Amino acid sequence: MGIVYFVEVALSNLCWPGEGPGIETKTYRFRGEARSKKVVSEEEKKPMRLDALSQKIPDAFWYRRTVSEGTKGPITYEFTKRRVTLCKDGLPARTVWLVMKRSLDHTKCWFFISNAPLSTRLSTFVWLSGIRWAVEQCFEESKGEVGMDHYEVRKYPAWNRHILTSMLAHFFLWHLRIRLGKKSTAHYALAA
């Protein structure tokens, strides 16, 4: 199956609900030469935008889930998932999960696609949609505390090693902070 991905996409992407339309092969002549191209069957529906698809889903199929705990309380959204076939150049491309996340007041909506297995639960997608903030926070802290942004490398493997070392240093400091808790630094200054 390869790498499993979960990525946010624009609301203007086109798709077909379910397995997608049938494909026909049309033959035609161009400058005396017989050619053929694949087209979507005439009786099939046109692909729809992701935002139009989300508006057609009844409220009963949206599930309220808490993504994380924020400073002002729990961060909660409504989620649903559907199997869709993506549209590329007017033809069906691949069938993936479409995960839709919307605010409780229905003013904002986010769309994610994933090639995860059919057995993947909605709770897994909810967790993945909220993990992005933690990754961005990790990058921000690593830039300030362990010098992740202070690199001068010429090749990709060197950059990769620098980022990995910075992340490991940040992970070590994070665990040290949790382990020591909020102990007074005055005691450690006297011991030194």
CSV table of C-alpha atoms in Angstrom, one decimal, residues 34-127:
chain,number,residue,atom,x,y,z
A,34,ALA,CA,-7.3,7.3,-35.7
A,35,ARG,CA,-6.9,8.3,-32.1
A,36,SER,CA,-8.7,7.4,-28.9
A,37,LYS,CA,-9.2,9.1,-25.5
A,38,LYS,CA,-10.9,8.2,-22.3
A,39,VAL,CA,-14.0,10.2,-21.3
A,40,VAL,CA,-16.6,9.9,-18.6
A,41,SER,CA,-19.9,8.2,-19.7
A,42,GLU,CA,-22.6,10.6,-20.9
A,43,GLU,CA,-25.2,9.4,-18.3
A,44,GLU,CA,-22.8,10.0,-15.4
A,45,LYS,CA,-23.2,13.1,-13.2
A,46,LYS,CA,-20.6,15.9,-13.3
A,47,PRO,CA,-18.1,16.0,-10.5
A,48,MET,CA,-18.9,18.3,-7.6
A,49,ARG,CA,-16.9,20.6,-5.4
A,50,LEU,CA,-16.0,19.5,-1.9
A,51,ASP,CA,-17.9,22.4,-0.3
A,52,ALA,CA,-21.1,21.5,-2.3
A,53,LEU,CA,-20.8,17.9,-1.2
A,54,SER,CA,-20.5,18.9,2.5
A,55,GLN,CA,-23.7,21.0,2.2
A,56,LYS,CA,-25.6,18.0,0.9
A,57,ILE,CA,-24.8,15.9,3.9
A,58,PRO,CA,-27.6,15.9,6.5
A,59,ASP,CA,-26.8,17.1,10.1
A,60,ALA,CA,-27.5,13.6,11.4
A,61,PHE,CA,-24.3,12.4,9.8
A,62,TRP,CA,-22.1,15.0,11.4
A,63,TYR,CA,-20.5,13.9,14.7
A,64,ARG,CA,-19.4,16.4,17.4
A,65,ARG,CA,-15.9,15.6,18.6
A,66,THR,CA,-13.4,17.3,20.9
A,67,VAL,CA,-10.0,17.7,19.2
A,68,SER,CA,-8.0,19.0,22.1
A,69,GLU,CA,-8.0,21.1,25.3
A,70,GLY,CA,-7.4,24.8,24.7
A,71,THR,CA,-6.6,27.6,27.1
A,72,LYS,CA,-10.3,28.6,27.0
A,73,GLY,CA,-11.7,25.1,27.3
A,74,PRO,CA,-12.2,22.2,24.9
A,75,ILE,CA,-11.8,22.7,21.2
A,76,THR,CA,-14.8,21.0,19.5
A,77,TYR,CA,-15.8,20.5,15.9
A,78,GLU,CA,-18.2,18.5,13.9
A,79,PHE,CA,-16.8,15.7,11.7
A,80,THR,CA,-17.9,13.3,9.0
A,81,LYS,CA,-16.2,11.1,6.5
A,82,ARG,CA,-17.1,9.7,3.1
A,83,ARG,CA,-15.5,7.7,0.3
A,84,VAL,CA,-15.1,9.8,-2.8
A,85,THR,CA,-13.3,9.5,-6.1
A,86,LEU,CA,-11.1,12.4,-6.9
A,87,CYS,CA,-11.3,14.1,-10.3
A,88,LYS,CA,-8.2,14.8,-12.3
A,89,ASP,CA,-8.4,16.3,-15.8
A,90,GLY,CA,-12.1,15.5,-15.9
A,91,LEU,CA,-11.5,11.8,-15.3
A,92,PRO,CA,-11.7,9.7,-12.1
A,93,ALA,CA,-8.3,9.5,-10.4
A,94,ARG,CA,-8.4,7.4,-7.2
A,95,THR,CA,-10.9,6.6,-4.4
A,96,VAL,CA,-9.9,8.0,-1.0
A,97,TRP,CA,-11.4,9.0,2.3
A,98,LEU,CA,-12.8,12.6,2.4
A,99,VAL,CA,-12.8,13.8,6.0
A,100,MET,CA,-14.8,17.0,6.6
A,101,LYS,CA,-14.4,19.2,9.7
A,102,ARG,CA,-16.7,22.2,10.4
A,103,SER,CA,-17.1,24.7,13.1
A,104,LEU,CA,-20.0,24.3,15.5
A,105,ASP,CA,-21.7,27.4,14.0
A,106,HIS,CA,-21.2,26.0,10.4
A,107,THR,CA,-19.2,29.1,9.2
A,108,LYS,CA,-15.9,27.4,8.4
A,109,CYS,CA,-15.2,24.0,6.9
A,110,TRP,CA,-11.9,22.1,6.4
A,111,PHE,CA,-11.4,19.2,4.0
A,112,PHE,CA,-8.8,16.4,4.3
A,113,ILE,CA,-8.2,13.4,2.0
A,114,SER,CA,-6.6,10.1,3.1
A,115,ASN,CA,-5.7,6.8,1.5
A,116,ALA,CA,-6.1,5.1,4.9
A,117,PRO,CA,-7.6,1.6,4.9
A,118,LEU,CA,-11.4,1.2,4.8
A,119,SER,CA,-11.4,0.0,8.5
A,120,THR,CA,-10.0,3.4,9.7
A,121,ARG,CA,-12.3,4.9,12.4
A,122,LEU,CA,-13.4,8.5,12.5
A,123,SER,CA,-11.7,9.0,15.8
A,124,THR,CA,-8.3,8.4,14.1
A,125,PHE,CA,-9.1,11.1,11.6
A,126,VAL,CA,-10.2,13.5,14.3
A,127,TRP,CA,-6.9,12.9,16.2
